[in-house]
mmCIF file of C-alpha atoms in Angstrom:
data_model
loop_
_atom_site.group_PDB
_atom_site.id
_atom_site.type_symbol
_atom_site.label_atom_id
_atom_site.label_comp_id
_atom_site.label_asym_id
_atom_site.label_seq_id
_atom_site.Cartn_x
_atom_site.Cartn_y
_atom_site.Cartn_z
ATOM 1 C CA MET A 756 93.838 28.735 154.190
ATOM 2 C CA GLY A 757 95.707 26.004 152.396
ATOM 3 C CA ALA A 758 99.299 25.307 151.441
ATOM 4 C CA LEU A 759 101.290 26.624 148.521
ATOM 5 C CA ASN A 760 102.103 23.092 147.343
ATOM 6 C CA GLU A 761 98.457 21.971 147.214
ATOM 7 C CA GLN A 762 95.882 22.414 144.459
ATOM 8 C CA SER A 763 93.354 25.102 145.327
ATOM 9 C CA ALA A 764 90.050 24.517 147.046
ATOM 10 C CA VAL A 765 87.047 26.606 145.977
ATOM 11 C CA ARG A 766 87.396 29.632 148.244
ATOM 12 C CA SER A 767 85.402 32.837 148.713
ATOM 13 C CA LEU A 768 86.290 36.285 150.012
ATOM 14 C CA THR A 769 83.738 38.984 150.833
ATOM 15 C CA LEU A 770 84.748 42.518 149.911
ATOM 16 C CA GLY A 771 82.128 45.024 151.018
ATOM 17 C CA ASP A 772 79.035 44.267 148.927
ATOM 18 C CA ALA A 773 80.955 41.968 146.566
ATOM 19 C CA ARG A 774 81.626 38.263 146.904
ATOM 20 C CA LEU A 775 84.645 36.831 145.126
ATOM 21 C CA THR A 776 84.924 33.073 144.584
ATOM 22 C CA TYR A 777 87.702 31.099 142.936
ATOM 23 C CA VAL A 778 85.787 28.776 140.601
ATOM 24 C CA VAL A 779 88.416 26.055 140.299
ATOM 25 C CA ASP A 780 88.474 24.187 137.000
ATOM 26 C CA GLY A 781 91.304 21.777 137.648
ATOM 27 C CA ALA A 782 94.799 20.884 138.724
ATOM 28 C CA MET A 783 98.074 21.634 137.002
ATOM 29 C CA GLY A 784 101.361 20.185 138.182
ATOM 30 C CA ILE A 785 104.302 22.028 136.665
ATOM 31 C CA LEU A 786 107.917 20.859 136.430
ATOM 32 C CA PRO A 787 109.882 23.718 138.006
ATOM 33 C CA GLU A 788 113.020 23.471 135.880
ATOM 34 C CA SER A 789 111.002 23.379 132.638
ATOM 35 C CA PHE A 790 108.548 26.188 133.336
ATOM 36 C CA PHE A 791 110.991 28.420 135.239
ATOM 37 C CA PRO A 792 114.321 28.041 133.415
ATOM 38 C CA SER A 793 115.832 31.157 134.994
ATOM 39 C CA ILE A 794 115.249 30.102 138.609
ATOM 40 C CA PRO A 795 118.397 28.588 140.142
ATOM 41 C CA ALA A 796 118.112 24.901 140.995
ATOM 42 C CA GLU A 797 119.232 25.607 144.550
ATOM 43 C CA TYR A 798 116.067 27.638 145.168
ATOM 44 C CA TRP A 799 113.945 24.520 144.811
ATOM 45 C CA ARG A 800 116.360 22.474 146.946
ATOM 46 C CA GLU A 801 116.284 25.113 149.674
ATOM 47 C CA HIS A 802 112.468 25.482 149.554
ATOM 48 C CA PRO A 803 111.008 21.963 149.349
ATOM 49 C CA GLU A 804 107.735 23.294 150.767
ATOM 50 C CA THR A 805 107.063 24.956 147.396
ATOM 51 C CA LEU A 806 106.749 21.582 145.602
ATOM 52 C CA ASP A 807 104.155 18.836 145.957
ATOM 53 C CA GLU A 808 104.854 15.173 146.612
ATOM 54 C CA HIS A 809 105.587 14.600 142.909
ATOM 55 C CA GLY A 810 108.083 17.466 142.713
ATOM 56 C CA PHE A 811 105.594 19.663 140.834
ATOM 57 C CA VAL A 812 104.662 23.279 141.388
ATOM 58 C CA ALA A 813 100.933 23.220 142.226
ATOM 59 C CA MET A 814 99.121 25.529 139.810
ATOM 60 C CA SER A 815 95.364 25.355 139.746
ATOM 61 C CA ALA A 816 93.318 26.778 136.858
ATOM 62 C CA GLY A 817 89.899 28.408 136.954
ATOM 63 C CA GLY A 818 88.013 31.692 136.945
ATOM 64 C CA LEU A 819 87.271 34.316 139.578
ATOM 65 C CA LEU A 820 83.528 34.847 140.024
ATOM 66 C CA VAL A 821 82.595 38.367 141.121
ATOM 67 C CA GLU A 822 79.022 38.705 142.419
ATOM 68 C CA ARG A 823 77.560 42.103 143.198
ATOM 69 C CA ASP A 824 73.943 43.311 143.386
ATOM 70 C CA GLY A 825 72.679 40.169 141.695
ATOM 71 C CA ARG A 826 75.078 40.556 138.765
ATOM 72 C CA ARG A 827 77.972 38.233 137.933
ATOM 73 C CA LEU A 828 81.336 38.744 136.283
ATOM 74 C CA LEU A 829 83.793 35.923 135.608
ATOM 75 C CA ILE A 830 87.462 36.794 135.217
ATOM 76 C CA ASP A 831 89.022 34.097 133.017
ATOM 77 C CA ALA A 832 87.495 30.768 132.029
ATOM 78 C CA GLY A 833 89.852 28.048 133.179
ATOM 79 C CA LEU A 834 91.625 25.392 131.150
ATOM 80 C CA GLY A 835 88.681 23.287 130.030
ATOM 81 C CA PRO A 836 88.333 19.487 129.880
ATOM 82 C CA VAL A 837 92.011 18.642 129.490
ATOM 83 C CA SER A 838 94.023 15.899 131.141
ATOM 84 C CA GLY A 839 97.453 14.427 130.614
ATOM 85 C CA PRO A 840 100.884 15.875 129.809
ATOM 86 C CA THR A 841 101.251 19.652 129.451
ATOM 87 C CA ARG A 842 103.518 21.339 126.914
ATOM 88 C CA VAL A 843 104.606 24.920 126.315
ATOM 89 C CA SER A 844 106.046 25.633 122.853
ATOM 90 C CA GLY A 845 106.405 21.878 122.402
ATOM 91 C CA GLU A 846 108.364 21.393 125.612
ATOM 92 C CA PRO A 847 106.923 19.129 128.349
ATOM 93 C CA VAL A 848 106.269 21.145 131.483
ATOM 94 C CA GLY A 849 104.037 18.911 133.628
ATOM 95 C CA HIS A 850 100.596 17.312 133.897
ATOM 96 C CA THR A 851 96.995 18.481 134.127
ATOM 97 C CA ASN A 852 93.593 17.210 135.202
ATOM 98 C CA SER A 853 90.946 19.805 134.444
ATOM 99 C CA GLY A 854 87.342 20.320 133.398
ATOM 100 C CA ALA A 855 85.419 20.950 136.631
ATOM 101 C CA LEU A 856 84.400 24.570 136.078
ATOM 102 C CA PRO A 857 80.774 23.870 135.023
ATOM 103 C CA GLU A 858 80.150 21.582 137.990
ATOM 104 C CA THR A 859 81.854 24.051 140.318
ATOM 105 C CA LEU A 860 79.587 26.829 139.086
ATOM 106 C CA ALA A 861 76.552 24.559 139.482
ATOM 107 C CA ALA A 862 77.530 23.784 143.077
ATOM 108 C CA LEU A 863 77.610 27.560 143.658
ATOM 109 C CA GLY A 864 74.086 27.856 142.236
ATOM 110 C CA VAL A 865 75.278 29.630 139.071
ATOM 111 C CA THR A 866 74.548 28.672 135.462
ATOM 112 C CA PRO A 867 76.525 29.779 132.395
ATOM 113 C CA GLN A 868 73.500 31.895 131.434
ATOM 114 C CA ASP A 869 73.872 33.868 134.688
ATOM 115 C CA ILE A 870 77.264 35.302 133.737
ATOM 116 C CA GLU A 871 76.951 38.856 132.438
ATOM 117 C CA SER A 872 80.580 39.353 131.371
ATOM 118 C CA VAL A 873 83.730 37.268 131.036
ATOM 119 C CA ALA A 874 86.861 39.403 131.290
ATOM 120 C CA PHE A 875 90.107 37.790 130.179
ATOM 121 C CA THR A 876 93.466 38.561 131.703
ATOM 122 C CA HIS A 877 94.953 37.131 128.502
ATOM 123 C CA LEU A 878 94.159 34.543 125.850
ATOM 124 C CA HIS A 879 96.390 31.616 126.828
ATOM 125 C CA VAL A 880 94.678 28.243 126.869
ATOM 126 C CA ASP A 881 94.572 27.858 130.665
ATOM 127 C CA HIS A 882 92.563 31.099 130.945
ATOM 128 C CA THR A 883 90.158 30.624 128.010
ATOM 129 C CA GLY A 884 89.338 26.910 128.135
ATOM 130 C CA TRP A 885 85.579 27.214 128.611
ATOM 131 C CA ALA A 886 85.053 30.281 126.400
ATOM 132 C CA PHE A 887 83.820 28.158 123.487
ATOM 133 C CA THR A 888 82.917 24.455 123.506
ATOM 134 C CA PRO A 889 82.779 25.010 120.484
ATOM 135 C CA ARG A 890 79.744 27.261 120.932
ATOM 136 C CA LYS A 891 79.921 30.224 123.258
ATOM 137 C CA PHE A 892 79.738 28.580 126.666
ATOM 138 C CA PHE A 893 78.477 31.696 128.476
ATOM 139 C CA PRO A 894 75.739 32.632 125.986
ATOM 140 C CA ASN A 895 74.607 35.919 127.545
ATOM 141 C CA ALA A 896 78.041 37.258 128.423
ATOM 142 C CA ARG A 897 80.106 39.818 126.620
ATOM 143 C CA TYR A 898 83.701 38.626 126.249
ATOM 144 C CA VAL A 899 86.071 41.390 127.303
ATOM 145 C CA VAL A 900 89.688 41.553 126.108
ATOM 146 C CA ALA A 901 92.255 44.345 126.008
ATOM 147 C CA VAL A 902 92.981 46.085 122.714
ATOM 148 C CA ASP A 903 96.672 45.206 122.905
ATOM 149 C CA GLU A 904 95.935 41.564 123.704
ATOM 150 C CA TRP A 905 93.704 41.203 120.650
ATOM 151 C CA ALA A 906 95.881 43.270 118.294
ATOM 152 C CA PRO A 907 98.214 40.507 117.024
ATOM 153 C CA HIS A 908 95.255 38.198 116.439
ATOM 154 C CA GLY A 909 93.512 40.958 114.521
ATOM 155 C CA ARG A 910 96.601 41.148 112.304
ATOM 156 C CA GLY A 911 96.439 37.408 111.676
ATOM 157 C CA GLU A 912 99.542 36.625 113.751
ATOM 158 C CA THR A 913 99.970 33.384 115.655
ATOM 159 C CA VAL A 914 100.565 33.918 119.370
ATOM 160 C CA PRO A 915 102.067 30.957 121.265
ATOM 161 C CA GLY A 916 99.755 29.617 123.933
ATOM 162 C CA ALA A 917 96.594 31.139 122.467
ATOM 163 C CA PRO A 918 94.589 28.341 120.780
ATOM 164 C CA ALA A 919 93.601 29.605 117.347
ATOM 165 C CA GLN A 920 90.907 27.114 116.382
ATOM 166 C CA GLU A 921 89.354 26.663 119.822
ATOM 167 C CA THR A 922 89.354 30.300 120.993
ATOM 168 C CA ILE A 923 90.685 32.933 118.611
ATOM 169 C CA GLU A 924 88.617 32.047 115.544
ATOM 170 C CA PRO A 925 85.242 31.913 117.341
ATOM 171 C CA MET A 926 86.119 35.010 119.365
ATOM 172 C CA LYS A 927 86.695 37.169 116.276
ATOM 173 C CA ASP A 928 83.013 38.082 116.135
ATOM 174 C CA ALA A 929 82.333 37.719 119.847
ATOM 175 C CA HIS A 930 84.497 40.098 121.858
ATOM 176 C CA THR A 931 84.456 43.609 123.302
ATOM 177 C CA LEU A 932 87.706 45.566 123.290
ATOM 178 C CA ILE A 933 88.767 47.509 126.368
ATOM 179 C CA SER A 934 91.656 49.790 127.291
ATOM 180 C CA HIS A 935 93.691 50.580 130.371
ATOM 181 C CA GLY A 936 91.532 52.216 133.043
ATOM 182 C CA ASP A 937 88.162 51.127 131.654
ATOM 183 C CA GLU A 938 85.471 50.107 134.134
ATOM 184 C CA ILE A 939 84.318 46.730 132.826
ATOM 185 C CA PHE A 940 81.858 45.920 135.656
ATOM 186 C CA ASP A 941 80.639 47.786 138.738
ATOM 187 C CA GLY A 942 83.776 48.719 140.659
ATOM 188 C CA VAL A 943 86.093 46.675 138.420
ATOM 189 C CA HIS A 944 88.731 48.491 136.360
ATOM 190 C CA ALA A 945 91.251 47.190 133.832
ATOM 191 C CA LEU A 946 94.962 47.602 134.519
ATOM 192 C CA VAL A 947 96.883 46.628 131.382
ATOM 193 C CA THR A 948 100.127 44.913 132.392
ATOM 194 C CA PRO A 949 101.787 43.563 129.226
ATOM 195 C CA GLY A 950 104.767 41.256 129.153
ATOM 196 C CA HIS A 951 103.508 37.778 129.829
ATOM 197 C CA SER A 952 101.371 38.313 126.722
ATOM 198 C CA PRO A 953 101.032 41.341 124.418
ATOM 199 C CA GLY A 954 98.133 42.927 126.295
ATOM 200 C CA HIS A 955 97.959 40.975 129.537
ATOM 201 C CA THR A 956 95.417 42.676 131.778
ATOM 202 C CA SER A 957 95.036 42.776 135.539
ATOM 203 C CA TYR A 958 91.795 43.891 137.171
ATOM 204 C CA VAL A 959 91.248 46.019 140.282
ATOM 205 C CA ILE A 960 88.043 45.336 142.210
ATOM 206 C CA THR A 961 87.058 48.105 144.620
ATOM 207 C CA ALA A 962 84.546 48.189 147.463
ATOM 208 C CA GLY A 963 84.801 51.222 149.728
ATOM 209 C CA ASP A 964 88.358 51.447 151.044
ATOM 210 C CA GLU A 965 89.146 47.816 150.152
ATOM 211 C CA ARG A 966 90.549 46.503 146.885
ATOM 212 C CA VAL A 967 91.444 43.185 145.289
ATOM 213 C CA VAL A 968 94.038 43.150 142.519
ATOM 214 C CA VAL A 969 93.540 40.203 140.152
ATOM 215 C CA PHE A 970 96.951 39.921 138.514
ATOM 216 C CA GLY A 971 96.582 36.928 136.221
ATOM 217 C CA ASP A 972 99.982 35.603 135.149
ATOM 218 C CA VAL A 973 102.066 38.619 136.082
ATOM 219 C CA PHE A 974 103.282 36.257 138.811
ATOM 220 C CA HIS A 975 103.099 32.464 138.569
ATOM 221 C CA ILE A 976 104.656 31.806 141.991
ATOM 222 C CA PRO A 977 105.156 34.054 145.047
ATOM 223 C CA ALA A 978 108.963 33.870 144.728
ATOM 224 C CA GLN A 979 108.754 36.064 141.619
ATOM 225 C CA ILE A 980 107.551 38.950 143.795
ATOM 226 C CA ALA A 981 110.943 39.146 145.524
ATOM 227 C CA HIS A 982 112.764 38.131 142.329
ATOM 228 C CA PRO A 983 110.965 39.869 139.436
ATOM 229 C CA HIS A 984 113.715 38.849 136.998
ATOM 230 C CA TRP A 985 112.829 35.169 137.447
ATOM 231 C CA GLY A 986 110.862 34.614 134.272
ATOM 232 C CA SER A 987 108.306 32.015 133.216
ATOM 233 C CA ARG A 988 108.673 30.057 129.971
ATOM 234 C CA PRO A 989 105.482 31.466 128.322
ATOM 235 C CA ASP A 990 106.469 35.128 128.891
ATOM 236 C CA THR A 991 106.628 36.979 125.570
ATOM 237 C CA ASP A 992 108.584 40.070 126.664
ATOM 238 C CA ALA A 993 111.004 39.588 129.560
ATOM 239 C CA ALA A 994 111.675 43.290 130.115
ATOM 240 C CA ALA A 995 107.984 44.193 130.082
ATOM 241 C CA VAL A 996 107.241 41.376 132.554
ATOM 242 C CA ILE A 997 109.616 42.963 135.064
ATOM 243 C CA THR A 998 107.899 46.328 134.626
ATOM 244 C CA ALA A 999 104.490 44.688 135.100
ATOM 245 C CA ARG A 1000 105.660 42.910 138.237
ATOM 246 C CA GLU A 1001 107.006 46.100 139.721
ATOM 247 C CA ARG A 1002 103.722 47.855 138.938
ATOM 248 C CA ILE A 1003 101.607 45.136 140.523
ATOM 249 C CA ALA A 1004 103.881 44.956 143.580
ATOM 250 C CA ARG A 1005 103.284 48.683 144.129
ATOM 251 C CA GLU A 1006 99.535 48.139 143.773
ATOM 252 C CA LEU A 1007 99.601 45.269 146.264
ATOM 253 C CA ALA A 1008 101.570 47.384 148.747
ATOM 254 C CA GLN A 1009 98.797 49.974 148.976
ATOM 255 C CA PRO A 1010 96.669 49.975 152.153
ATOM 256 C CA GLY A 1011 93.518 47.855 152.105
ATOM 257 C CA THR A 1012 94.693 45.772 149.145
ATOM 258 C CA THR A 1013 94.400 41.999 148.733
ATOM 259 C CA GLY A 1014 95.770 40.131 145.748
ATOM 260 C CA PHE A 1015 94.256 37.251 143.819
ATOM 261 C CA ALA A 1016 96.542 34.736 142.098
ATOM 262 C CA PHE A 1017 95.224 31.993 139.831
ATOM 263 C CA HIS A 1018 98.306 29.814 140.198
ATOM 264 C CA PHE A 1019 99.529 30.195 143.810
ATOM 265 C CA GLY A 1020 98.509 26.693 144.896
ATOM 266 C CA ASP A 1021 95.894 26.833 147.658
ATOM 267 C CA GLN A 1022 96.875 30.386 148.595
ATOM 268 C CA ALA A 1023 95.009 32.274 145.896
ATOM 269 C CA PHE A 1024 94.020 35.226 148.112
ATOM 270 C CA GLY A 1025 96.792 37.022 149.951
ATOM 271 C CA ARG A 1026 98.427 40.277 150.978
ATOM 272 C CA LEU A 1027 101.901 41.541 150.275
ATOM 273 C CA ILE A 1028 104.000 42.146 153.403
ATOM 274 C CA GLY A 1029 107.316 43.497 152.195
ATOM 275 C CA THR A 1030 108.046 41.036 149.400
ATOM 276 C CA GLN A 1031 106.280 38.125 151.098
ATOM 277 C CA TRP A 1032 102.928 36.741 149.987
ATOM 278 C CA VAL A 1033 100.828 36.137 153.112
ATOM 279 C CA PRO A 1034 97.576 34.207 152.519
ATOM 280 C CA VAL A 1035 94.407 35.642 154.062
ATOM 281 C CA GLU A 1036 91.507 33.858 155.698
ATOM 282 C CA THR A 1037 88.818 32.802 153.260
ATOM 283 C CA GLU A 1038 85.671 30.706 153.315
ATOM 284 C CA THR A 1039 86.252 27.182 152.045
ATOM 285 C CA VAL A 1040 83.187 26.578 149.893
ATOM 286 C CA LEU A 1041 84.159 23.274 148.267
ATOM 287 C CA PRO A 1042 87.157 20.969 148.361
ATOM 288 C CA THR A 1043 89.616 20.759 145.488
ATOM 289 C CA PRO A 1044 87.516 19.504 142.537
ATOM 290 C CA ARG A 1045 90.334 17.777 140.629
ATOM 291 C CA ALA A 1046 93.551 16.059 141.702
ATOM 292 C CA LEU A 1047 96.557 15.065 139.652
ATOM 293 C CA ALA A 1048 96.497 11.379 138.787
#
């Protein structure tokens, strides 16, 4: 297992008959005071191990590949080929170096044509980057998105963080709507957890008595588990985010449950012990594919 202040390696976890692999797309280094305005400055001073050598929060981007019985699901599609400064609502929040998802898949022996479904936790740019390039990048896949996540786009509203031209417009005629509780792949059910975005969706992967909860951006850093009121700048509904965090914390506390976090540095897979995120042993498949310049 790696460190919280490092960009993620490509890691795999076996869950019964399913293999889960973090297909890392790239590196994101986030300025803590910009992205987390409600976190007291003393937290970062008292926990220097949470920041990298540049003073950034290490947040990788990518997708979670779920392989089962020769079938493949990808949860989220990374950031895409993006490098340079990162902004949220026009505010600078850090730097990125991304675009490795296709080569990471190739190294795993997987082509875009092999993906049966792409399920989105939400439609922010760092989770939809390879959806369209500008053609549908995963040509045989159905693109799965929650009803509540798509609803404002269906009404013609602009949602901050969701790229209209690159993702929303081409997805209008290329998506499948799902609801809370739907099984979207063998043993994978949707758990709608709004707040970070209108219909943010977590996914629960089950194999026998074991589960993995893929919680998207309900949490951006482990400290938000113990402090659910510590918001993130892109959150759209602060009160709903707290409810979502409490719901996911209860899910993670259940026996036999592992969590998957896209943005927890090199500790993407972990268990919740009390309010502490404890990384679990995984197979290191490939080293970190992108580093911050």
